[in-house]
CSV table of C-alpha atoms in Angstrom, one decimal:
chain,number,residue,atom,x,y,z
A,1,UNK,CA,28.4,71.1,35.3
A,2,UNK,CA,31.4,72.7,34.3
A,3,UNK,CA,35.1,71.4,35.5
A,4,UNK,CA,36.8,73.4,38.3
A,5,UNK,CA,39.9,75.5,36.7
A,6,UNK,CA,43.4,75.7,38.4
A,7,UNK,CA,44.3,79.4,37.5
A,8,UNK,CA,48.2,79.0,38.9
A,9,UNK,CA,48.3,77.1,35.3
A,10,UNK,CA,48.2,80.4,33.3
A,11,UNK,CA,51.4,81.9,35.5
A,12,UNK,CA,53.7,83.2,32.9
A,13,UNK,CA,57.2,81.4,33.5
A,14,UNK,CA,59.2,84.2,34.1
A,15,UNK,CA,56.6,85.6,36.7
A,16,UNK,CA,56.9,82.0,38.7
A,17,UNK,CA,61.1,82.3,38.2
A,18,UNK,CA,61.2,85.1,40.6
A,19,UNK,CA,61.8,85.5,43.8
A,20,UNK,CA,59.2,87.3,45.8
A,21,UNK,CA,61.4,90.5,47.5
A,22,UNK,CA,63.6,89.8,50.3
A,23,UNK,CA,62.9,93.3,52.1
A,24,UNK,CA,58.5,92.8,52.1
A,25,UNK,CA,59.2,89.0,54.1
A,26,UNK,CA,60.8,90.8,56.1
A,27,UNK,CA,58.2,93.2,56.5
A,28,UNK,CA,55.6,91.0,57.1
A,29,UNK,CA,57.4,90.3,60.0
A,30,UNK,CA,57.5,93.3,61.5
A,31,UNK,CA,53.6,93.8,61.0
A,32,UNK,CA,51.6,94.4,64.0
A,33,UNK,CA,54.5,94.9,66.3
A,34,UNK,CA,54.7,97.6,68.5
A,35,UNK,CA,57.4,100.0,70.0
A,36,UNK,CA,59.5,99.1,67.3
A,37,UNK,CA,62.9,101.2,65.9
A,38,UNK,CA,63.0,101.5,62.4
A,39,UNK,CA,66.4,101.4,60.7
A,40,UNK,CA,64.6,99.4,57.5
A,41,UNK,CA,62.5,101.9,55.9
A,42,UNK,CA,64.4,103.4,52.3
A,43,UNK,CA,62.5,106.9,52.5
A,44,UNK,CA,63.1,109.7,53.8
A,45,UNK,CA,61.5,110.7,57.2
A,46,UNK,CA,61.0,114.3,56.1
A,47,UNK,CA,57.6,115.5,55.1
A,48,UNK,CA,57.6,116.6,51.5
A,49,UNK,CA,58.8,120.4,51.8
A,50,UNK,CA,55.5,122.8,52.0
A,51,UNK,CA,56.1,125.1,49.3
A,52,UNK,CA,55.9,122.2,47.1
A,53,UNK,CA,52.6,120.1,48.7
A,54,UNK,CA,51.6,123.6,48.9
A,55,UNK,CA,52.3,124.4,44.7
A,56,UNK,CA,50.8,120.8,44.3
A,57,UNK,CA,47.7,121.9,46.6
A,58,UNK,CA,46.9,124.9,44.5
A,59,UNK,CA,47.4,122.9,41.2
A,60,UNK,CA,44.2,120.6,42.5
A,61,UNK,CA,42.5,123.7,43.9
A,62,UNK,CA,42.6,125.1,40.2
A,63,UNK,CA,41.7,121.9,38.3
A,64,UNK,CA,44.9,120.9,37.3
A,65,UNK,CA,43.9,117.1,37.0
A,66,UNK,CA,44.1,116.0,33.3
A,67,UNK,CA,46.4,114.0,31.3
A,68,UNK,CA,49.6,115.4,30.2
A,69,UNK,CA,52.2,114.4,27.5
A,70,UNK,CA,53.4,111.1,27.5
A,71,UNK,CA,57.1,112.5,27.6
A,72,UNK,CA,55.7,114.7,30.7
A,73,UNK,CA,54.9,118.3,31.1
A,74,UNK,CA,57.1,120.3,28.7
A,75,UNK,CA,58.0,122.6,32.1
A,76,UNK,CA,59.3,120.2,34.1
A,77,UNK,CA,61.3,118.5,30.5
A,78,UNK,CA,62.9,122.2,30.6
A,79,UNK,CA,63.9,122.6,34.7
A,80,UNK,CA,65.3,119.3,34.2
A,81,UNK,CA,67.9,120.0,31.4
A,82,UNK,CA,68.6,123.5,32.6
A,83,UNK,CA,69.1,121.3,36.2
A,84,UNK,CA,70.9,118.9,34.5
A,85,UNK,CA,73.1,121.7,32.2
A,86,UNK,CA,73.8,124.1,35.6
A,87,UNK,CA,74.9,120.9,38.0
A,88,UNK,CA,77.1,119.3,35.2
A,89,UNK,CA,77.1,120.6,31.8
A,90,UNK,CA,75.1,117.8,30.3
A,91,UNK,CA,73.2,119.1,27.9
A,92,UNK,CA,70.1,117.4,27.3
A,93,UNK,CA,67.4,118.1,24.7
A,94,UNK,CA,63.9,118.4,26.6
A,95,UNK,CA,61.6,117.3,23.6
A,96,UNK,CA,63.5,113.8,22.6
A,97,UNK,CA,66.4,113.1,25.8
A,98,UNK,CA,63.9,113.4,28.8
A,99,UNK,CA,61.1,110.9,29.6
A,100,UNK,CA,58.9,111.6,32.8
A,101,UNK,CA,58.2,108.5,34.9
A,102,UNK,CA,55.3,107.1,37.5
A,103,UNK,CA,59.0,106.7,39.8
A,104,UNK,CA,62.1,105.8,39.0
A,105,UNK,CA,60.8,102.1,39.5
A,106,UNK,CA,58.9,102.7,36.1
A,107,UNK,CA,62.2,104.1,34.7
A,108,UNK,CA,64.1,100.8,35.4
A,109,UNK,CA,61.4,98.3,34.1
A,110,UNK,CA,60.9,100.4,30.8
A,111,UNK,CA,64.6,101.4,30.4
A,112,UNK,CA,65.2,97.3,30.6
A,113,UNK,CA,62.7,96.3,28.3
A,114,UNK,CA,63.3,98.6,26.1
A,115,UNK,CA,67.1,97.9,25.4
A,116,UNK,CA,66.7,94.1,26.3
A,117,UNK,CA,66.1,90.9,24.2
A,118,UNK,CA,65.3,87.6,25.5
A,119,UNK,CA,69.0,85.7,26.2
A,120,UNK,CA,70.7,88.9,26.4
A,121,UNK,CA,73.0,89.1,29.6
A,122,UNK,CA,72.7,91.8,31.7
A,123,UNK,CA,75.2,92.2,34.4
A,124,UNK,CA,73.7,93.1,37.5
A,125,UNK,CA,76.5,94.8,40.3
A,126,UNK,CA,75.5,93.4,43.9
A,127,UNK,CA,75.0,93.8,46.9
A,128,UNK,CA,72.1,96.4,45.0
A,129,UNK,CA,68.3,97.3,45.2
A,130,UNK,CA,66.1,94.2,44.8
A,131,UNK,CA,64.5,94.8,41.6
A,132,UNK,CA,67.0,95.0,39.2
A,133,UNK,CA,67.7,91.0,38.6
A,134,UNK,CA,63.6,90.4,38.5
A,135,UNK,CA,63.6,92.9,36.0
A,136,UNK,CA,65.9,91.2,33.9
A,137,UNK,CA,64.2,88.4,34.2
A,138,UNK,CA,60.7,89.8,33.4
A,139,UNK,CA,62.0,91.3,30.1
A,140,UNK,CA,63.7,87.5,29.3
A,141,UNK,CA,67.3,88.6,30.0
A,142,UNK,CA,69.8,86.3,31.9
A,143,UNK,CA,71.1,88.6,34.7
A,144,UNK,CA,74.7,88.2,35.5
A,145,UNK,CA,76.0,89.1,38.7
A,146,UNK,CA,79.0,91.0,39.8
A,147,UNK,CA,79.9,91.1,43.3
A,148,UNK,CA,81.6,94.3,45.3
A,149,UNK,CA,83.5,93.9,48.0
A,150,UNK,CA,84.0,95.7,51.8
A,151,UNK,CA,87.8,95.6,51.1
A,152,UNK,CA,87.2,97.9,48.0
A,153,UNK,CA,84.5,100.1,49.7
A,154,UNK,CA,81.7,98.3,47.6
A,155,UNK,CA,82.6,99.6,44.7
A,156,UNK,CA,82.9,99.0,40.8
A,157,UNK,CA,86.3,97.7,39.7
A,158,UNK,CA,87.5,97.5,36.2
A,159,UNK,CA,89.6,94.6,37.5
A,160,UNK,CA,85.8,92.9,38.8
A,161,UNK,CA,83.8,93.4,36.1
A,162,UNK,CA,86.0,92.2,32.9
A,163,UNK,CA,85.5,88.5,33.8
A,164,UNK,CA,81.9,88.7,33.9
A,165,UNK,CA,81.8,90.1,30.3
A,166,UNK,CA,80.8,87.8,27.3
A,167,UNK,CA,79.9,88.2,24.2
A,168,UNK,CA,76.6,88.4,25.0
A,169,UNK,CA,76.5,90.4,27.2
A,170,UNK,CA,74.1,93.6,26.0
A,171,UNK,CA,74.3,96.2,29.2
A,172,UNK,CA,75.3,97.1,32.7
A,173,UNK,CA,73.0,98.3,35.8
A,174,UNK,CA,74.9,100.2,37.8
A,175,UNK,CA,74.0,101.7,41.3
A,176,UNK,CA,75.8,105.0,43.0
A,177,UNK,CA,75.5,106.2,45.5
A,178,UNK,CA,74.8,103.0,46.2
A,179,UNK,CA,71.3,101.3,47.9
A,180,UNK,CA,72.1,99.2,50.2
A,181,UNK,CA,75.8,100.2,50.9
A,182,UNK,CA,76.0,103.9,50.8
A,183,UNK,CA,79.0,103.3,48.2
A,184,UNK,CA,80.0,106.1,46.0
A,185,UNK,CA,82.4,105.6,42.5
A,186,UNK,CA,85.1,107.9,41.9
A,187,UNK,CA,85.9,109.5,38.6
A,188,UNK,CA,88.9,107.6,37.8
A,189,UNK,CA,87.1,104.3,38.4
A,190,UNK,CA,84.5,105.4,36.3
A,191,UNK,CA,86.8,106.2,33.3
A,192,UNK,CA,87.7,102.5,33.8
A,193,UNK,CA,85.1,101.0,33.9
A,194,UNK,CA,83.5,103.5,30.7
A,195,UNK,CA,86.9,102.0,28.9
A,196,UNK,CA,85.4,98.4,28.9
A,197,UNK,CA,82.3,99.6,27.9
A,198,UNK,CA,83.3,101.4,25.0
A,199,UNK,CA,85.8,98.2,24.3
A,200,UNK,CA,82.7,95.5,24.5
A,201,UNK,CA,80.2,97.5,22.9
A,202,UNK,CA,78.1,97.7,26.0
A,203,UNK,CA,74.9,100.0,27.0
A,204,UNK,CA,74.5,101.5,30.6
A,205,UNK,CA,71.6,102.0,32.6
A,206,UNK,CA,72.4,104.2,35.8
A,207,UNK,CA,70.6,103.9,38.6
A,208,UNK,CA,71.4,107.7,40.2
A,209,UNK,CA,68.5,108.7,42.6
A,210,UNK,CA,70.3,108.9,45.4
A,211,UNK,CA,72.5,111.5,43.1
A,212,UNK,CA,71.8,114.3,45.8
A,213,UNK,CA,72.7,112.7,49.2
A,214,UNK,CA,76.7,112.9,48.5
A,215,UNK,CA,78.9,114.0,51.4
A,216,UNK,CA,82.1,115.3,50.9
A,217,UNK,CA,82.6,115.6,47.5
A,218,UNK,CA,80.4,115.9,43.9
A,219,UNK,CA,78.4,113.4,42.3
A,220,UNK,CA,79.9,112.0,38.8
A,221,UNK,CA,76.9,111.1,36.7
A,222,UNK,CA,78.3,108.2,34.5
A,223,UNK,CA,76.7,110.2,31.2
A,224,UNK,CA,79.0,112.9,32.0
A,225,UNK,CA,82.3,110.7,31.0
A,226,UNK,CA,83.4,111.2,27.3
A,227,UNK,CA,82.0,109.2,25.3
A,228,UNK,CA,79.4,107.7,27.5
A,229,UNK,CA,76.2,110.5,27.0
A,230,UNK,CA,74.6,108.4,23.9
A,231,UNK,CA,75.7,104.5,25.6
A,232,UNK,CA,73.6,105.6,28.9
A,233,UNK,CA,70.4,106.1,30.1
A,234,UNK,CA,69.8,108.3,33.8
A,235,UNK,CA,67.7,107.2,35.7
A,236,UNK,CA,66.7,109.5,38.8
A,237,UNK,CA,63.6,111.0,40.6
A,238,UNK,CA,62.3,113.4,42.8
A,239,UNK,CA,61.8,110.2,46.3
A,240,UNK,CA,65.2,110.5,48.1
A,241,UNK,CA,66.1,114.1,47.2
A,242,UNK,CA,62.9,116.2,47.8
A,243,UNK,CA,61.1,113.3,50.2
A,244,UNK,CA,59.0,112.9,47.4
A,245,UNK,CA,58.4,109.1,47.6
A,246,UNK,CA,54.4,109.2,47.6
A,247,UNK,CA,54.1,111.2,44.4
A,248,UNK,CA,55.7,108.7,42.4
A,249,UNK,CA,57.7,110.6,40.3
A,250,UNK,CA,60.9,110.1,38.2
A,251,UNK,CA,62.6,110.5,34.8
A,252,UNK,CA,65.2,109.2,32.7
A,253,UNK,CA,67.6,110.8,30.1
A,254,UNK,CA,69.4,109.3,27.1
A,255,UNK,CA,69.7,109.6,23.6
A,256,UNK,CA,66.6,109.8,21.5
A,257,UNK,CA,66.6,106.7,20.4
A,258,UNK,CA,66.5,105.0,23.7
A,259,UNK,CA,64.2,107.1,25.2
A,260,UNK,CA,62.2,106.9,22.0
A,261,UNK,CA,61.8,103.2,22.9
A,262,UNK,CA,61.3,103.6,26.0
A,263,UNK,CA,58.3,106.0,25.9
A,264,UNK,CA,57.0,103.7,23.5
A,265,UNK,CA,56.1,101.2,26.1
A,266,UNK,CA,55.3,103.8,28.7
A,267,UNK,CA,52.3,105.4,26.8
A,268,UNK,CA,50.6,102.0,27.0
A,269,UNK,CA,51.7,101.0,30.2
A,270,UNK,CA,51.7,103.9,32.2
A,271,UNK,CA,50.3,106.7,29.8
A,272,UNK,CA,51.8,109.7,31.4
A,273,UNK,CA,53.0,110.3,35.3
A,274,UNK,CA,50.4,111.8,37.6
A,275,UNK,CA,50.3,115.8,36.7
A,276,UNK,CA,50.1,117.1,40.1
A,277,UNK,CA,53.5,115.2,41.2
A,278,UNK,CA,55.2,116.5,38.0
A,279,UNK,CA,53.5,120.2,38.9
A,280,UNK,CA,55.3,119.7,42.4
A,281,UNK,CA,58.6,118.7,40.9
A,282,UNK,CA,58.6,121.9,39.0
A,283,UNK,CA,58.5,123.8,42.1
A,284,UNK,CA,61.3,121.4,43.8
A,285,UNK,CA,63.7,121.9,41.1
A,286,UNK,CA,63.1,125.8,41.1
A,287,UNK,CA,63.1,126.4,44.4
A,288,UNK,CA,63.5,123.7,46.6
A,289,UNK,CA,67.6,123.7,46.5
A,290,UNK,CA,67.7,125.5,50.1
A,291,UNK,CA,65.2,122.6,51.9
A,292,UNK,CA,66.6,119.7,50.1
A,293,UNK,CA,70.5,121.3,51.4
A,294,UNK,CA,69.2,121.6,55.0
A,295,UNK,CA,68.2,117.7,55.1
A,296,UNK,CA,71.0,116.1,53.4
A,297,UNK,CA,73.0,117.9,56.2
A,298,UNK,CA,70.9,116.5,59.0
A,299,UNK,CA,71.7,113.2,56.7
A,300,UNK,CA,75.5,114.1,56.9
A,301,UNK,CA,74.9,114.4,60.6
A,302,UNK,CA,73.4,111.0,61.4
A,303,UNK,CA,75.5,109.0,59.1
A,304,UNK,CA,78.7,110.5,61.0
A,305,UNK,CA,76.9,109.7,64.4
A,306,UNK,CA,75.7,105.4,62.9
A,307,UNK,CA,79.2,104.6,61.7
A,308,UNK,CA,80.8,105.8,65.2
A,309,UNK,CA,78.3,104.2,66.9
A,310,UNK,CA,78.3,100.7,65.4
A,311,UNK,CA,82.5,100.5,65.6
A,312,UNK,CA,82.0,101.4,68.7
A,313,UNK,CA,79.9,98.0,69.8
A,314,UNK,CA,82.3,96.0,67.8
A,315,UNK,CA,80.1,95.8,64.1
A,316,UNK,CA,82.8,97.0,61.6
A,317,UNK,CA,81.1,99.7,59.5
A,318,UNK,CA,83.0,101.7,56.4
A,319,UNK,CA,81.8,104.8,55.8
A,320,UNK,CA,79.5,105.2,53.1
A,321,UNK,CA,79.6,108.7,51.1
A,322,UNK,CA,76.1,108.2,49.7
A,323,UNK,CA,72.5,107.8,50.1
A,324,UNK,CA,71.1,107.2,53.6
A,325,UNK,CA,72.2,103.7,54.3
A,326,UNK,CA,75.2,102.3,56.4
A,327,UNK,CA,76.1,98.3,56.2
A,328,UNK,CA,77.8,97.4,59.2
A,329,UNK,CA,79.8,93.7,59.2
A,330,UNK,CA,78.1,91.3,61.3
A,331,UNK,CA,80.1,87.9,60.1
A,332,UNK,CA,82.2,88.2,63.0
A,333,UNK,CA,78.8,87.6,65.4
A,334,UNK,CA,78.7,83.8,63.6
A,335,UNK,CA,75.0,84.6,62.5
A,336,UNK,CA,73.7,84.6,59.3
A,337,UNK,CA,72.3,87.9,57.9
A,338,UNK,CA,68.6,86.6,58.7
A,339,UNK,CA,69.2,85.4,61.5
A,340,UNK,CA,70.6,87.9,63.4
A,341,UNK,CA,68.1,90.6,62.0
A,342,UNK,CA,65.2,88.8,63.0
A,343,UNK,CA,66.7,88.1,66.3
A,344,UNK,CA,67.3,91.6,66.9
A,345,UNK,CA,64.0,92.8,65.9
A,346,UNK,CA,62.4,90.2,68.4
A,347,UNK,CA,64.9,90.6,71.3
A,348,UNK,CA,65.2,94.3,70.9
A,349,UNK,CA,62.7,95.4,68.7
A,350,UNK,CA,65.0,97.3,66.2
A,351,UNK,CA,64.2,96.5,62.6
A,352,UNK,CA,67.2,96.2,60.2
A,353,UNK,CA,67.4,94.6,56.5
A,354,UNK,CA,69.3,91.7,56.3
A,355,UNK,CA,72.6,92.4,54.1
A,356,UNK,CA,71.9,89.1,51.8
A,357,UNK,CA,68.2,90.6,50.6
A,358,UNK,CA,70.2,92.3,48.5
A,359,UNK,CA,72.8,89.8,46.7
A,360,UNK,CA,74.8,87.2,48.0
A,361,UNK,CA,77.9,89.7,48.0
A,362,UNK,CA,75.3,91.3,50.9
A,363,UNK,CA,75.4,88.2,53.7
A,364,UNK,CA,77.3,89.0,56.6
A,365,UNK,CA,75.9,92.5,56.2
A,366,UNK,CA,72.9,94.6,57.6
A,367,UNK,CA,71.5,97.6,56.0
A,368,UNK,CA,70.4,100.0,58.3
A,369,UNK,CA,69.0,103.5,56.9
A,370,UNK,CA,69.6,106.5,59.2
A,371,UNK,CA,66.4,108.0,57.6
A,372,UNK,CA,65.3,108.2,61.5
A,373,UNK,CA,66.2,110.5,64.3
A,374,UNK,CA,69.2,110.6,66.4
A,375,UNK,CA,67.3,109.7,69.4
A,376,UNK,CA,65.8,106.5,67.8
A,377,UNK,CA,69.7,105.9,66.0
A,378,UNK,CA,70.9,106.1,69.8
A,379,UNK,CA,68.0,103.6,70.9
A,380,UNK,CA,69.1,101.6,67.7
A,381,UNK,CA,72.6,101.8,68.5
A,382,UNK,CA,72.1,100.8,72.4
A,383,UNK,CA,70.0,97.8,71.3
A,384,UNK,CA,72.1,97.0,69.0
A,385,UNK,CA,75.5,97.2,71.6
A,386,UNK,CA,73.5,95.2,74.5
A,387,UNK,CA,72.0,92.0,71.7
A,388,UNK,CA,75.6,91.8,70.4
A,389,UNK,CA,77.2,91.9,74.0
A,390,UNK,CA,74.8,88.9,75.1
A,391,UNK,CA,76.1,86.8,71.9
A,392,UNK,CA,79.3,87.4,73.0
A,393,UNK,CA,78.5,86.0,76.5
């Protein structure tokens, strides 16, 4: 008879060194509950635009269901640059600078592996979306992690990040608009920070999907600073923008060499991105400006109404300029991020993400997405008012 096996033995290291993600425990929790208010979702709750389920309809309807390029369908290659030339002046050569992803998830991991030898330090800026240190990790990088801070808006100092910088240190991730803070970066703290990278010798990967959702100003895509086009690669999709986030579609841009490399492991990881979400990005980029417009401002709307409303029950709340996220303080309340969310999901039944899911820089902090209507915000908010009231008392 043969022995029994213990498969947990063949567990790659790195795979057992991370931590399983903060936001699905959380989750799990909420499963099966009912009459629940969602502020803990990251997607829009839009319905993909019909003119482009419709153009992606049609594509089916006619066949459209092979394999494409592994760079992506030279179309959607093209909109992009001519996007990406019209918006900023960044010109970008379709056939070598532009890599079609299954999501801007894909986009990270490759972008990561691709630049990224095992001992190489790659500082991570926090609070930030979970998967950035695991996929440090995963490619056998030691992440190194940079904290923002509420009194600076949560975001990127020059003054913050020269200490973390060694001489191993091979790149950056940065994040802005930000996920889970809603921070945006300036242009003049940009050129600072692009100072140190061009003084260290440092590459950039720039997390920019939430590139669209900017209120009250013009997004600054770090590529666009002198000097910095050939030391970064944009990352970005078609999930926050368009309410895409089923399709599974994003892309990245950078010099050829990086992107090069990255396709490299894409085509046999990943092949190519599913040709029916690339046919319907097409159609977003060439005509969905007016749709994508009309829900950023309904965007604009509710953050306006969740940052009044959570001053106004005594959680401190800056106001974010990006994404769909605000990140009240709840410090003062004397509960840890954890605790208070789960509390208020089983006292009130509002779901939030605890602020330390996201970094340690995130405790004390909730992230709350406003991807919901007003009418569930205003539940949210009341909820929210009456559980802090009864710590109080």
């Amino acid at each position: 008879m043969r022995p029994p096996c213990d498969p947990s033995k063949f567990i790659a290291e790195a795979v057992k060194s991370i931590p399983p993600s903060g936001i699905r425990r959380f989750f799990d929790l909420v499963s099966g509950l009912e009459d629940i208010i969602s502020l803990g979702v990251g997607e829009p709750d839009f319905i993909t635009p019909w003119h482009i389920r419709e153009m992606c309809i049609h594509s089916l309807e006619k066949g459209q269901t092979s394999y494409t390029s592994n760079s992506g369908l030279p179309e959607l290659r093209d909109e992009l640059t001519r996007t990406y030339y019209r918006r900023y002046g960044l010109d970008y050569n379709p056939a070598s600078e532009v890599l079609i992803t299954t999501g801007v998830s894909e986009a990270l991991d490759i972008a990561i592996r691709a630049v990224v030898n095992p001992g190489d330090e790659v500082i991570v800026v926090q609070p930030s979306y979970v998967a950035y240190v695991p996929s440090v990790i995963l490619a056998g990088g030691k992440p190194v992690i940079v904290s923002t801070h509420r009194e600076d808006d949560f975001s990127l100092t020059a003054e913050t990040l020269k200490p973390a910088i060694t001489s191993k240190t091979k790149a950056i991730v940065l994040n802005f608009p930000n996920n889970p803070t809603g921070a945006i970066m300036e242009q003049e703290g940009m050129e600072d920070i692009a100072d140190l990278v061009v003084e260290n010798d440092l590459f950039v990967i720039s997390d920019e999907v939430y590139e669209c959702l900017t209120y009250g100003g013009k997004h600054v895509p770090f590529s666009s600073l002198e000097g910095m086009k050939d030391r970064t690669v944009m990352l970005n999709g078609f999930s926050k923008a368009y309410a895409m986030t089923g399709l599974r579609l994003g892309f990245a841009m950078g010099a050829p060499d990086i992107i090069h490399s990255m396709m490299m492991i894409h085509q046999y990881s990943m092949l190519c991105a599913p040709i029916t979400a690339q046919i319907g990005a097409i159609e977003a980029l060439r005509n969905g400006k007016v749709e994508m417009e009309r829900m950023v401002r309904e965007y604009d709307r509710r953050r306006h109404f969740i940052v009044k409303g959570f001053n106004s029950i005594g959680l401190e709340c800056f106001n974010p300029k990006g994404a769909f996220y605000a990140f009240p303080y709840i410090g003062d309340t004397g509960l840890s991020s954890s605790d208070f969310a789960e509390r208020l999901l089983n006292e009130k039944r509002v779901v939030t993400i605890p602020g330390d899911v996201f970094g340690e820089a995130g405790e004390g902090f909730l992230r709350c997405a406003y991807a919901a209507s007003l009418d569930d915000l205003r539940k949210a908010i009341e909820g929210m008012g009456d559980f802090v009231d009864g710590l109080k008392r």
